[in-house]
């Protein structure tokens, strides 16, 4: 019996191990990714080895013979050299200039503008504009929103009754824009007169003179400045503004561009009882960001990031997508922004289109091959094959997902197969500052810096959704180990984060 048992043990020991149980498949995938990504290098090593061996076997007579051959073919050498120099010159002169992000700043309101949950609900009740059903709806939204008790609403909303006048809206815009710009100019030591391009985006508040004109007047910017004012483009307009500034920097050499991204709440608070229009009241909060971009080569040494890609997707040709975020009047004539029930499905479709364009630009060849192979198999052999979702974690080190709401962050975390750490910046920004519209992606980037997680060479994906319907992406690469700038939005509270958000 003992001999039989020993025989069984020997037989079992000679079997191959169960790799599915003993090997973590993610390491197999990492090995595959490394092999494919370095395939060209691995193939070139034998070629280089052969060349070096052949070169080492050449004697002085061979080298002299080669020189004579070139000497008697001087015309060919001169023509080849001329073509090479001319081609190199044309390439250098026409290639896109790098765009550097020198620094940016995020506005932080005064403590008296904070809107804790209880105060928000108390003010909503005391205004007398909302019925019990609407109040209960707002309460439920706030409880599930992921917002904390330190978000800010404008001064006009703290009054009883609220005072949403044009003057109050202008004051909010000035406080946010000038507050962010003052910090930006102080941190960078750039003079306002040096700014050649100014792009301002604010979706819902577009007075005359424009917001960009208000900035020109305040800082006495030069008379030939190229200024732009983007309105009605939703929460993704910040990426659009960066894209416009990038294009301008390709045309106008050796200059600075400033992008100001904000939203104005004062005149856009909804005082009716239409449920789809009450959601923005519960999510949107005061905030804004100012970004300094440069195309000067000397700024590379002090810049934080280099702009790598901007990809924009517009689904406005589809009627449902066009109306899913829509400013209109309710039956009582009160103006607000309604959110469609199809919003998340439409956002998912826009995201799919956007990453289909972005993927080939950023994903390693290993992921592209897997995606392409799955697509071929699905088309030819089996239409029920589950599509392969590329692993964007191999392309990006940090993710700045627009803090539009808890559902938006949850969906992208699930669909892109991200971890809690990858969406931490988005969740904590939503908790601390709320939905600050187009500027939220900058608060998220500031969070990552404040945590000391940004290293040289790291790539950041900023992705935002906006009315229209749009999905826009910007990819940045850190040029150094990035530390937070002075007077950052997280300076006094980063040690308290991350916090647990109640489900």
Short mmCIF file of C-alpha atoms in Angstrom, two decimals:
data_model
loop_
_atom_site.label_atom_id
_atom_site.label_comp_id
_atom_site.label_asym_id
_atom_site.label_seq_id
_atom_site.Cartn_x
_atom_site.Cartn_y
_atom_site.Cartn_z
CA UNK A 1 0.00 0.00 0.00
CA UNK A 2 2.83 2.38 0.92
CA UNK A 3 4.59 1.63 -2.39
CA UNK A 4 1.35 2.31 -4.30
CA UNK A 5 0.89 5.61 -2.49
CA UNK A 6 4.47 6.59 -3.29
CA UNK A 7 3.87 5.73 -6.94
CA UNK A 8 0.80 7.92 -7.07
CA UNK A 9 2.77 10.82 -5.51
CA UNK A 10 5.59 10.43 -8.06
CA UNK A 11 3.08 10.32 -10.91
CA UNK A 12 1.33 13.47 -9.65
CA UNK A 13 4.64 15.29 -9.19
CA UNK A 14 5.47 14.70 -12.87
CA UNK A 15 2.30 16.41 -14.07
CA UNK A 16 2.43 20.00 -15.32
CA UNK A 17 1.24 22.55 -12.74
CA UNK A 18 -2.17 24.13 -13.07
CA UNK A 19 -1.11 27.47 -14.56
CA UNK A 20 -4.58 28.99 -14.24
CA UNK A 21 -4.32 28.61 -10.48
CA UNK A 22 -0.60 29.16 -9.98
CA UNK A 23 0.03 32.10 -12.33
CA UNK A 24 -1.68 35.45 -12.07
CA UNK A 25 -2.84 36.08 -15.63
CA UNK A 26 -2.29 39.83 -15.32
CA UNK A 27 1.46 39.17 -15.29
CA UNK A 28 1.11 37.14 -18.47
CA UNK A 29 -0.63 40.11 -20.05
CA UNK A 30 2.09 42.47 -18.82
CA UNK A 31 4.71 40.19 -20.35
CA UNK A 32 2.82 40.16 -23.65
CA UNK A 33 2.50 43.95 -23.53
CA UNK A 34 6.24 44.35 -22.90
CA UNK A 35 7.15 41.91 -25.70
CA UNK A 36 4.96 43.58 -28.34
CA UNK A 37 5.88 47.12 -27.28
CA UNK A 38 9.59 46.32 -27.60
CA UNK A 39 9.27 44.03 -30.65
CA UNK A 40 10.99 46.47 -33.01
CA UNK A 41 13.91 46.92 -30.61
CA UNK A 42 14.23 43.17 -30.15
CA UNK A 43 14.27 42.65 -33.93
CA UNK A 44 16.86 45.38 -34.48
CA UNK A 45 19.34 43.91 -31.98
CA UNK A 46 20.42 41.03 -34.29
CA UNK A 47 20.65 43.43 -37.27
CA UNK A 48 22.83 45.84 -35.30
CA UNK A 49 24.97 42.94 -34.12
CA UNK A 50 25.57 41.80 -37.73
CA UNK A 51 26.47 45.36 -38.81
CA UNK A 52 28.94 45.76 -35.95
CA UNK A 53 30.56 42.40 -36.75
CA UNK A 54 30.93 43.33 -40.43
CA UNK A 55 32.32 46.78 -39.53
CA UNK A 56 34.85 45.27 -37.13
CA UNK A 57 36.19 43.05 -39.94
CA UNK A 58 36.94 46.00 -42.27
CA UNK A 59 40.63 46.81 -42.71
CA UNK A 60 42.20 50.20 -43.65
CA UNK A 61 42.24 49.25 -47.35
CA UNK A 62 38.46 48.71 -47.31
CA UNK A 63 37.93 52.12 -45.70
CA UNK A 64 40.24 53.79 -48.27
CA UNK A 65 38.39 52.11 -51.12
CA UNK A 66 35.06 53.38 -49.74
CA UNK A 67 36.46 56.93 -49.50
CA UNK A 68 37.67 56.88 -53.10
CA UNK A 69 34.31 55.61 -54.25
CA UNK A 70 32.57 58.56 -52.56
CA UNK A 71 35.23 60.98 -53.82
CA UNK A 72 34.66 60.11 -57.46
CA UNK A 73 30.89 60.36 -56.96
CA UNK A 74 30.98 63.86 -55.48
CA UNK A 75 27.95 65.05 -57.44
CA UNK A 76 25.79 62.27 -56.00
CA UNK A 77 27.01 63.04 -52.50
CA UNK A 78 26.26 66.78 -52.88
CA UNK A 79 22.75 66.10 -54.26
CA UNK A 80 21.94 63.67 -51.46
CA UNK A 81 23.27 66.09 -48.85
CA UNK A 82 21.26 68.98 -50.31
CA UNK A 83 18.05 66.96 -50.36
CA UNK A 84 18.69 65.81 -46.78
CA UNK A 85 19.35 69.36 -45.52
CA UNK A 86 16.38 70.81 -47.41
CA UNK A 87 14.04 68.09 -46.17
CA UNK A 88 15.22 68.50 -42.59
CA UNK A 89 14.71 72.29 -42.78
CA UNK A 90 11.19 71.96 -44.16
CA UNK A 91 10.32 69.41 -41.47
CA UNK A 92 11.65 71.58 -38.65
CA UNK A 93 9.90 74.71 -39.95
CA UNK A 94 6.51 73.07 -40.57
CA UNK A 95 6.20 70.60 -37.68
CA UNK A 96 3.75 71.57 -34.91
CA UNK A 97 5.35 73.47 -32.07
CA UNK A 98 5.12 71.89 -28.63
CA UNK A 99 2.56 73.51 -26.36
CA UNK A 100 3.59 73.69 -22.72
CA UNK A 101 1.40 74.11 -19.67
CA UNK A 102 3.51 76.48 -17.57
CA UNK A 103 1.12 76.53 -14.60
CA UNK A 104 -2.53 76.82 -13.67
CA UNK A 105 -4.59 77.97 -10.69
CA UNK A 106 -8.02 77.07 -9.32
CA UNK A 107 -10.33 79.53 -7.59
CA UNK A 108 -11.27 78.89 -3.99
CA UNK A 109 -14.18 80.90 -2.55
CA UNK A 110 -14.36 82.38 0.94
CA UNK A 111 -15.67 80.21 3.77
CA UNK A 112 -18.83 82.30 4.18
CA UNK A 113 -20.01 81.01 0.79
CA UNK A 114 -20.00 77.36 1.89
CA UNK A 115 -23.32 75.56 1.54
CA UNK A 116 -23.62 72.64 3.98
CA UNK A 117 -26.37 70.13 3.34
CA UNK A 118 -28.67 71.35 6.15
CA UNK A 119 -28.28 75.02 5.22
CA UNK A 120 -28.93 74.26 1.56
CA UNK A 121 -32.17 72.46 2.36
CA UNK A 122 -33.24 75.14 4.85
CA UNK A 123 -32.74 77.92 2.30
CA UNK A 124 -34.55 75.92 -0.39
CA UNK A 125 -37.52 75.59 1.94
CA UNK A 126 -37.51 79.25 3.05
CA UNK A 127 -37.47 80.63 -0.49
CA UNK A 128 -41.07 79.43 -0.87
CA UNK A 129 -40.53 78.50 -4.53
CA UNK A 130 -40.46 74.72 -4.09
CA UNK A 131 -43.32 72.41 -3.15
CA UNK A 132 -42.88 69.46 -0.78
CA UNK A 133 -42.33 67.00 -3.60
CA UNK A 134 -39.51 69.12 -5.05
CA UNK A 135 -37.90 69.57 -1.64
CA UNK A 136 -37.95 65.82 -1.04
CA UNK A 137 -36.49 65.26 -4.51
CA UNK A 138 -33.62 67.68 -3.81
CA UNK A 139 -32.98 66.00 -0.46
CA UNK A 140 -32.63 62.58 -2.09
CA UNK A 141 -30.38 63.93 -4.85
CA UNK A 142 -28.10 65.61 -2.32
CA UNK A 143 -27.86 62.48 -0.19
CA UNK A 144 -26.73 60.41 -3.19
CA UNK A 145 -24.73 63.12 -4.99
CA UNK A 146 -21.33 62.55 -3.39
CA UNK A 147 -21.05 66.24 -2.44
CA UNK A 148 -19.68 67.19 0.97
CA UNK A 149 -20.56 70.08 3.28
CA UNK A 150 -17.83 72.46 2.07
CA UNK A 151 -18.95 73.26 -1.47
CA UNK A 152 -19.69 76.86 -2.41
CA UNK A 153 -22.72 78.66 -3.85
CA UNK A 154 -22.63 82.34 -4.93
CA UNK A 155 -23.41 85.15 -2.51
CA UNK A 156 -26.74 85.96 -4.16
CA UNK A 157 -28.03 82.49 -3.22
CA UNK A 158 -27.24 83.05 0.47
CA UNK A 159 -29.74 85.88 0.71
CA UNK A 160 -33.36 85.31 1.69
CA UNK A 161 -34.98 85.70 -0.69
CA UNK A 162 -32.20 85.03 -3.24
CA UNK A 163 -31.07 88.01 -5.32
CA UNK A 164 -30.04 86.69 -8.75
CA UNK A 165 -29.46 90.02 -10.53
CA UNK A 166 -27.23 90.85 -13.50
CA UNK A 167 -24.95 92.83 -11.18
CA UNK A 168 -24.65 89.87 -8.78
CA UNK A 169 -23.81 87.58 -11.72
CA UNK A 170 -21.09 89.98 -12.88
CA UNK A 171 -19.66 90.08 -9.36
CA UNK A 172 -19.55 86.28 -9.20
CA UNK A 173 -17.77 86.13 -12.57
CA UNK A 174 -15.24 88.77 -11.50
CA UNK A 175 -14.51 87.08 -8.17
CA UNK A 176 -13.89 83.71 -9.82
CA UNK A 177 -11.97 84.80 -12.92
CA UNK A 178 -9.88 87.53 -11.29
CA UNK A 179 -9.22 85.37 -8.23
CA UNK A 180 -7.81 82.56 -10.40
CA UNK A 181 -5.85 84.94 -12.65
CA UNK A 182 -4.29 86.87 -9.77
CA UNK A 183 -2.85 83.63 -8.38
CA UNK A 184 -1.69 82.51 -11.83
CA UNK A 185 0.20 85.73 -12.56
CA UNK A 186 1.73 85.73 -9.06
CA UNK A 187 2.91 82.10 -9.33
CA UNK A 188 4.38 82.42 -12.84
CA UNK A 189 5.74 86.02 -12.74
CA UNK A 190 4.26 86.52 -16.21
CA UNK A 191 3.14 90.07 -16.95
CA UNK A 192 -0.40 90.50 -18.33
CA UNK A 193 1.06 92.52 -21.23
CA UNK A 194 2.94 89.39 -22.38
CA UNK A 195 -0.29 87.49 -23.06
CA UNK A 196 -0.95 87.12 -26.77
CA UNK A 197 -4.03 84.85 -26.73
CA UNK A 198 -6.98 84.81 -24.32
CA UNK A 199 -9.75 82.19 -24.39
CA UNK A 200 -12.63 82.31 -21.89
CA UNK A 201 -15.37 79.70 -21.66
CA UNK A 202 -18.58 80.04 -19.65
CA UNK A 203 -21.66 78.22 -20.83
CA UNK A 204 -24.66 80.01 -19.30
CA UNK A 205 -23.58 83.61 -18.59
CA UNK A 206 -22.62 85.70 -21.61
CA UNK A 207 -23.01 89.42 -20.88
CA UNK A 208 -22.07 92.37 -23.09
CA UNK A 209 -19.23 93.32 -23.00
CA UNK A 210 -18.05 89.74 -22.88
CA UNK A 211 -16.24 87.97 -20.04
CA UNK A 212 -13.03 88.07 -22.07
CA UNK A 213 -13.44 91.83 -22.42
CA UNK A 214 -13.85 92.09 -18.63
CA UNK A 215 -10.44 90.42 -18.24
CA UNK A 216 -8.82 92.65 -20.88
CA UNK A 217 -10.17 95.70 -19.06
CA UNK A 218 -9.13 94.52 -15.60
CA UNK A 219 -5.52 93.61 -16.47
CA UNK A 220 -5.07 96.18 -19.27
CA UNK A 221 -4.04 93.54 -21.78
CA UNK A 222 -2.46 94.71 -25.02
CA UNK A 223 -4.55 96.02 -27.88
CA UNK A 224 -3.61 93.34 -30.42
CA UNK A 225 -4.50 90.40 -28.17
CA UNK A 226 -6.42 87.55 -29.82
CA UNK A 227 -9.39 87.09 -27.46
CA UNK A 228 -12.22 84.58 -27.68
CA UNK A 229 -15.36 84.03 -25.62
CA UNK A 230 -16.97 80.56 -25.78
CA UNK A 231 -20.57 80.25 -24.60
CA UNK A 232 -23.24 77.55 -24.45
CA UNK A 233 -20.76 74.67 -24.87
CA UNK A 234 -21.30 72.93 -21.54
CA UNK A 235 -18.94 71.27 -19.11
CA UNK A 236 -16.53 70.03 -21.78
CA UNK A 237 -15.77 73.55 -23.03
CA UNK A 238 -12.56 73.67 -21.01
CA UNK A 239 -10.94 71.13 -23.35
CA UNK A 240 -12.34 73.01 -26.36
CA UNK A 241 -10.76 76.22 -25.01
CA UNK A 242 -7.40 74.47 -24.64
CA UNK A 243 -7.70 73.13 -28.20
CA UNK A 244 -8.43 76.63 -29.55
CA UNK A 245 -5.51 78.10 -27.61
CA UNK A 246 -3.26 75.33 -28.97
CA UNK A 247 -4.26 76.14 -32.55
CA UNK A 248 -3.58 79.84 -31.97
CA UNK A 249 -0.15 79.05 -30.53
CA UNK A 250 0.70 77.12 -33.72
CA UNK A 251 0.04 80.27 -35.75
CA UNK A 252 1.41 82.97 -33.45
CA UNK A 253 4.95 82.08 -32.43
CA UNK A 254 6.80 82.95 -29.24
CA UNK A 255 3.83 83.96 -27.10
CA UNK A 256 1.62 83.01 -24.15
CA UNK A 257 -2.01 81.94 -24.13
CA UNK A 258 -4.32 82.10 -21.12
CA UNK A 259 -7.42 79.90 -20.84
CA UNK A 260 -10.07 80.75 -18.25
CA UNK A 261 -12.72 78.09 -17.60
CA UNK A 262 -15.69 78.79 -15.35
CA UNK A 263 -19.47 78.65 -14.97
CA UNK A 264 -21.87 81.19 -13.49
CA UNK A 265 -24.59 80.07 -11.11
CA UNK A 266 -26.17 83.32 -9.93
CA UNK A 267 -28.57 83.86 -12.83
CA UNK A 268 -29.01 80.19 -13.62
CA UNK A 269 -30.51 78.85 -10.40
CA UNK A 270 -33.83 77.16 -11.07
CA UNK A 271 -36.78 78.21 -8.90
CA UNK A 272 -39.42 75.85 -10.28
CA UNK A 273 -40.71 72.35 -9.57
CA UNK A 274 -39.75 70.43 -12.71
CA UNK A 275 -37.70 67.49 -11.43
CA UNK A 276 -35.34 67.24 -14.42
CA UNK A 277 -34.40 70.91 -13.92
CA UNK A 278 -33.76 70.65 -10.18
CA UNK A 279 -30.75 68.36 -10.49
CA UNK A 280 -28.31 71.14 -11.56
CA UNK A 281 -29.23 73.09 -8.39
CA UNK A 282 -28.03 70.16 -6.31
CA UNK A 283 -24.78 69.52 -8.20
CA UNK A 284 -23.35 72.76 -9.61
CA UNK A 285 -21.14 74.91 -7.40
CA UNK A 286 -18.85 77.95 -7.65
CA UNK A 287 -15.43 77.34 -9.23
CA UNK A 288 -13.08 78.28 -12.01
CA UNK A 289 -9.54 77.79 -13.31
CA UNK A 290 -6.93 79.81 -15.20
CA UNK A 291 -4.31 78.03 -17.31
CA UNK A 292 -1.11 79.50 -18.79
CA UNK A 293 0.09 77.89 -22.03
CA UNK A 294 3.26 78.69 -23.94
CA UNK A 295 4.97 77.79 -27.22
CA UNK A 296 8.33 79.21 -26.14
CA UNK A 297 11.11 76.62 -26.07
CA UNK A 298 12.68 78.33 -23.05
CA UNK A 299 9.53 77.59 -21.02
CA UNK A 300 10.03 73.85 -21.26
CA UNK A 301 12.42 73.96 -18.29
CA UNK A 302 9.86 75.46 -15.94
CA UNK A 303 6.62 74.09 -17.43
CA UNK A 304 4.67 71.37 -15.66
CA UNK A 305 3.23 69.52 -18.66
CA UNK A 306 3.33 69.21 -22.42
CA UNK A 307 0.10 68.89 -24.41
CA UNK A 308 0.17 65.58 -26.27
CA UNK A 309 -3.30 65.11 -27.79
CA UNK A 310 -6.74 66.71 -27.93
CA UNK A 311 -9.62 64.61 -29.26
CA UNK A 312 -13.10 66.10 -29.64
CA UNK A 313 -16.35 64.24 -30.31
CA UNK A 314 -19.64 65.99 -31.19
CA UNK A 315 -22.94 64.08 -31.34
CA UNK A 316 -25.13 67.11 -32.04
CA UNK A 317 -26.42 65.67 -35.32
CA UNK A 318 -28.50 63.22 -33.28
CA UNK A 319 -31.71 64.82 -31.97
CA UNK A 320 -31.72 62.90 -28.67
CA UNK A 321 -28.10 63.81 -27.99
CA UNK A 322 -28.77 67.43 -28.91
CA UNK A 323 -31.61 67.79 -26.41
CA UNK A 324 -30.32 65.67 -23.53
CA UNK A 325 -28.93 68.78 -21.75
CA UNK A 326 -31.24 71.60 -22.72
CA UNK A 327 -31.90 75.09 -21.37
CA UNK A 328 -35.58 75.96 -21.56
CA UNK A 329 -38.59 77.30 -19.66
CA UNK A 330 -40.96 75.09 -17.72
CA UNK A 331 -44.77 75.35 -17.85
CA UNK A 332 -44.67 78.20 -15.32
CA UNK A 333 -42.22 80.19 -17.45
CA UNK A 334 -39.21 79.61 -15.17
CA UNK A 335 -35.90 79.01 -16.92
CA UNK A 336 -33.64 76.08 -16.12
CA UNK A 337 -31.46 73.36 -17.62
CA UNK A 338 -33.22 70.04 -18.02
CA UNK A 339 -31.36 66.74 -17.98
CA UNK A 340 -32.76 63.87 -20.03
CA UNK A 341 -33.22 60.36 -18.65
CA UNK A 342 -31.15 59.17 -21.62
CA UNK A 343 -28.15 61.26 -20.54
CA UNK A 344 -25.95 58.39 -19.35
CA UNK A 345 -26.67 56.26 -22.44
CA UNK A 346 -25.86 59.20 -24.72
CA UNK A 347 -22.72 59.98 -22.75
CA UNK A 348 -21.67 56.33 -23.13
CA UNK A 349 -22.09 56.51 -26.90
CA UNK A 350 -20.09 59.73 -27.09
CA UNK A 351 -17.37 58.20 -24.90
CA UNK A 352 -17.17 55.14 -27.16
CA UNK A 353 -16.67 57.32 -30.23
CA UNK A 354 -14.08 59.46 -28.44
CA UNK A 355 -11.94 56.59 -27.18
CA UNK A 356 -12.15 54.86 -30.57
CA UNK A 357 -10.35 57.91 -31.97
CA UNK A 358 -8.06 58.39 -28.97
CA UNK A 359 -7.09 54.72 -28.57
CA UNK A 360 -4.78 54.38 -31.61
CA UNK A 361 -2.98 57.57 -30.55
CA UNK A 362 -2.16 56.50 -27.01
CA UNK A 363 -2.56 52.75 -26.54
CA UNK A 364 0.48 50.45 -26.85
CA UNK A 365 0.53 48.26 -29.96
CA UNK A 366 -0.17 45.21 -27.80
CA UNK A 367 -3.60 46.54 -26.81
CA UNK A 368 -4.38 47.64 -30.36
CA UNK A 369 -3.61 44.16 -31.70
CA UNK A 370 -5.88 42.54 -29.12
CA UNK A 371 -8.70 44.96 -29.90
CA UNK A 372 -8.30 44.47 -33.66
CA UNK A 373 -8.16 40.68 -33.35
CA UNK A 374 -11.33 40.62 -31.24
CA UNK A 375 -13.07 42.86 -33.77
CA UNK A 376 -12.15 40.55 -36.66
CA UNK A 377 -13.32 37.46 -34.77
CA UNK A 378 -16.59 39.16 -33.87
CA UNK A 379 -17.25 40.24 -37.46
CA UNK A 380 -16.33 36.96 -39.17
CA UNK A 381 -16.97 34.09 -36.80
CA UNK A 382 -19.28 35.00 -33.95
CA UNK A 383 -21.36 38.12 -33.60
CA UNK A 384 -21.93 37.34 -29.91
CA UNK A 385 -18.25 37.61 -28.93
CA UNK A 386 -17.84 40.19 -26.19
CA UNK A 387 -15.84 43.16 -27.52
CA UNK A 388 -12.38 43.62 -26.03
CA UNK A 389 -12.13 46.73 -23.84
CA UNK A 390 -8.62 48.19 -24.20
CA UNK A 391 -6.72 48.65 -20.96
CA UNK A 392 -6.25 52.42 -20.81
CA UNK A 393 -4.30 51.99 -17.58
CA UNK A 394 -1.37 50.94 -19.82
CA UNK A 395 -1.55 54.31 -21.60
CA UNK A 396 -2.25 56.68 -18.70
CA UNK A 397 -0.96 57.04 -15.17
CA UNK A 398 -3.70 59.39 -13.94
CA UNK A 399 -7.31 60.04 -14.91
CA UNK A 400 -9.17 63.34 -14.50
CA UNK A 401 -12.81 62.44 -15.16
CA UNK A 402 -15.17 65.41 -15.17
CA UNK A 403 -16.85 65.53 -11.77
CA UNK A 404 -20.30 65.95 -13.31
CA UNK A 405 -21.92 63.68 -10.77
CA UNK A 406 -21.49 60.43 -8.98
CA UNK A 407 -23.18 58.42 -11.75
CA UNK A 408 -20.75 59.77 -14.37
CA UNK A 409 -17.71 58.73 -12.34
CA UNK A 410 -19.22 55.33 -11.51
CA UNK A 411 -19.95 54.57 -15.17
CA UNK A 412 -16.47 55.48 -16.38
CA UNK A 413 -14.86 53.53 -13.55
CA UNK A 414 -16.85 50.47 -14.58
CA UNK A 415 -16.60 50.78 -18.37
CA UNK A 416 -12.89 51.62 -18.44
CA UNK A 417 -12.15 49.00 -15.74
CA UNK A 418 -10.46 51.53 -13.47
CA UNK A 419 -9.59 51.11 -9.81
CA UNK A 420 -10.64 53.23 -6.83
CA UNK A 421 -7.27 54.98 -6.92
CA UNK A 422 -7.75 56.01 -10.55
CA UNK A 423 -11.06 57.78 -9.81
CA UNK A 424 -10.06 59.10 -6.39
CA UNK A 425 -9.24 62.59 -7.68
CA UNK A 426 -12.65 62.85 -9.39
CA UNK A 427 -14.62 61.61 -6.38
CA UNK A 428 -12.78 63.84 -3.92
CA UNK A 429 -13.16 66.89 -6.17
CA UNK A 430 -16.90 66.24 -6.37
CA UNK A 431 -17.01 65.89 -2.59
CA UNK A 432 -14.97 69.02 -1.79
CA UNK A 433 -15.96 71.44 -4.57
CA UNK A 434 -19.02 69.91 -6.27
CA UNK A 435 -19.55 70.08 -10.02
CA UNK A 436 -17.65 73.21 -11.06
CA UNK A 437 -18.41 72.49 -14.73
CA UNK A 438 -15.50 72.88 -17.17
CA UNK A 439 -12.97 73.67 -14.42
CA UNK A 440 -13.49 70.42 -12.46
CA UNK A 441 -10.73 68.58 -14.37
CA UNK A 442 -8.22 71.17 -13.10
CA UNK A 443 -9.24 70.72 -9.45
CA UNK A 444 -8.70 66.99 -10.02
CA UNK A 445 -5.22 67.53 -11.48
CA UNK A 446 -4.42 69.79 -8.51
CA UNK A 447 -5.53 66.97 -6.16
CA UNK A 448 -3.11 64.53 -7.80
CA UNK A 449 -0.27 67.04 -7.47
CA UNK A 450 -1.15 67.82 -3.84
CA UNK A 451 -0.93 64.09 -3.07
CA UNK A 452 2.58 64.02 -4.56
CA UNK A 453 1.67 61.43 -7.19
CA UNK A 454 2.80 63.21 -10.35
CA UNK A 455 6.17 61.99 -11.63
CA UNK A 456 8.21 62.94 -14.67
CA UNK A 457 6.94 61.22 -17.81
CA UNK A 458 3.52 60.36 -16.35
CA UNK A 459 0.59 60.84 -18.72
CA UNK A 460 -2.74 62.34 -17.63
CA UNK A 461 -6.09 61.89 -19.38
CA UNK A 462 -8.59 64.70 -18.88
CA UNK A 463 -12.04 63.73 -20.12
CA UNK A 464 -15.20 65.84 -19.97
CA UNK A 465 -18.81 65.73 -21.19
CA UNK A 466 -20.94 68.68 -22.24
CA UNK A 467 -24.21 69.77 -23.78
CA UNK A 468 -24.58 69.41 -27.50
CA UNK A 469 -23.74 66.48 -26.83
CA UNK A 470 -19.94 66.45 -26.61
CA UNK A 471 -17.18 64.27 -25.20
CA UNK A 472 -13.70 65.79 -25.27
CA UNK A 473 -10.31 64.50 -24.18
CA UNK A 474 -6.94 66.14 -23.49
CA UNK A 475 -3.73 64.20 -22.85
CA UNK A 476 -0.83 65.80 -20.98
CA UNK A 477 2.65 64.50 -20.15
CA UNK A 478 4.51 65.63 -17.03
CA UNK A 479 7.87 67.21 -17.84
CA UNK A 480 9.15 66.83 -14.27
CA UNK A 481 8.11 65.64 -10.85
CA UNK A 482 5.25 68.10 -10.32
CA UNK A 483 4.65 69.73 -6.97
CA UNK A 484 1.54 71.78 -6.16
CA UNK A 485 1.77 75.51 -6.80
CA UNK A 486 1.43 77.97 -3.90
CA UNK A 487 -2.11 78.77 -2.72
CA UNK A 488 -3.57 75.68 -4.37
CA UNK A 489 -7.20 74.71 -3.78
CA UNK A 490 -6.24 71.66 -1.67
CA UNK A 491 -3.53 73.34 0.38
CA UNK A 492 -5.49 73.48 3.65
CA UNK A 493 -7.39 70.19 3.39
CA UNK A 494 -5.39 67.60 1.43
CA UNK A 495 -4.43 65.77 4.64
CA UNK A 496 -8.12 65.03 5.26
CA UNK A 497 -8.53 63.30 1.91
CA UNK A 498 -9.50 60.79 0.67
CA UNK A 499 -12.71 60.58 2.67
CA UNK A 500 -15.31 57.85 2.58
CA UNK A 501 -18.30 58.92 0.51
CA UNK A 502 -21.61 57.60 1.84
CA UNK A 503 -23.42 55.33 -0.61
#
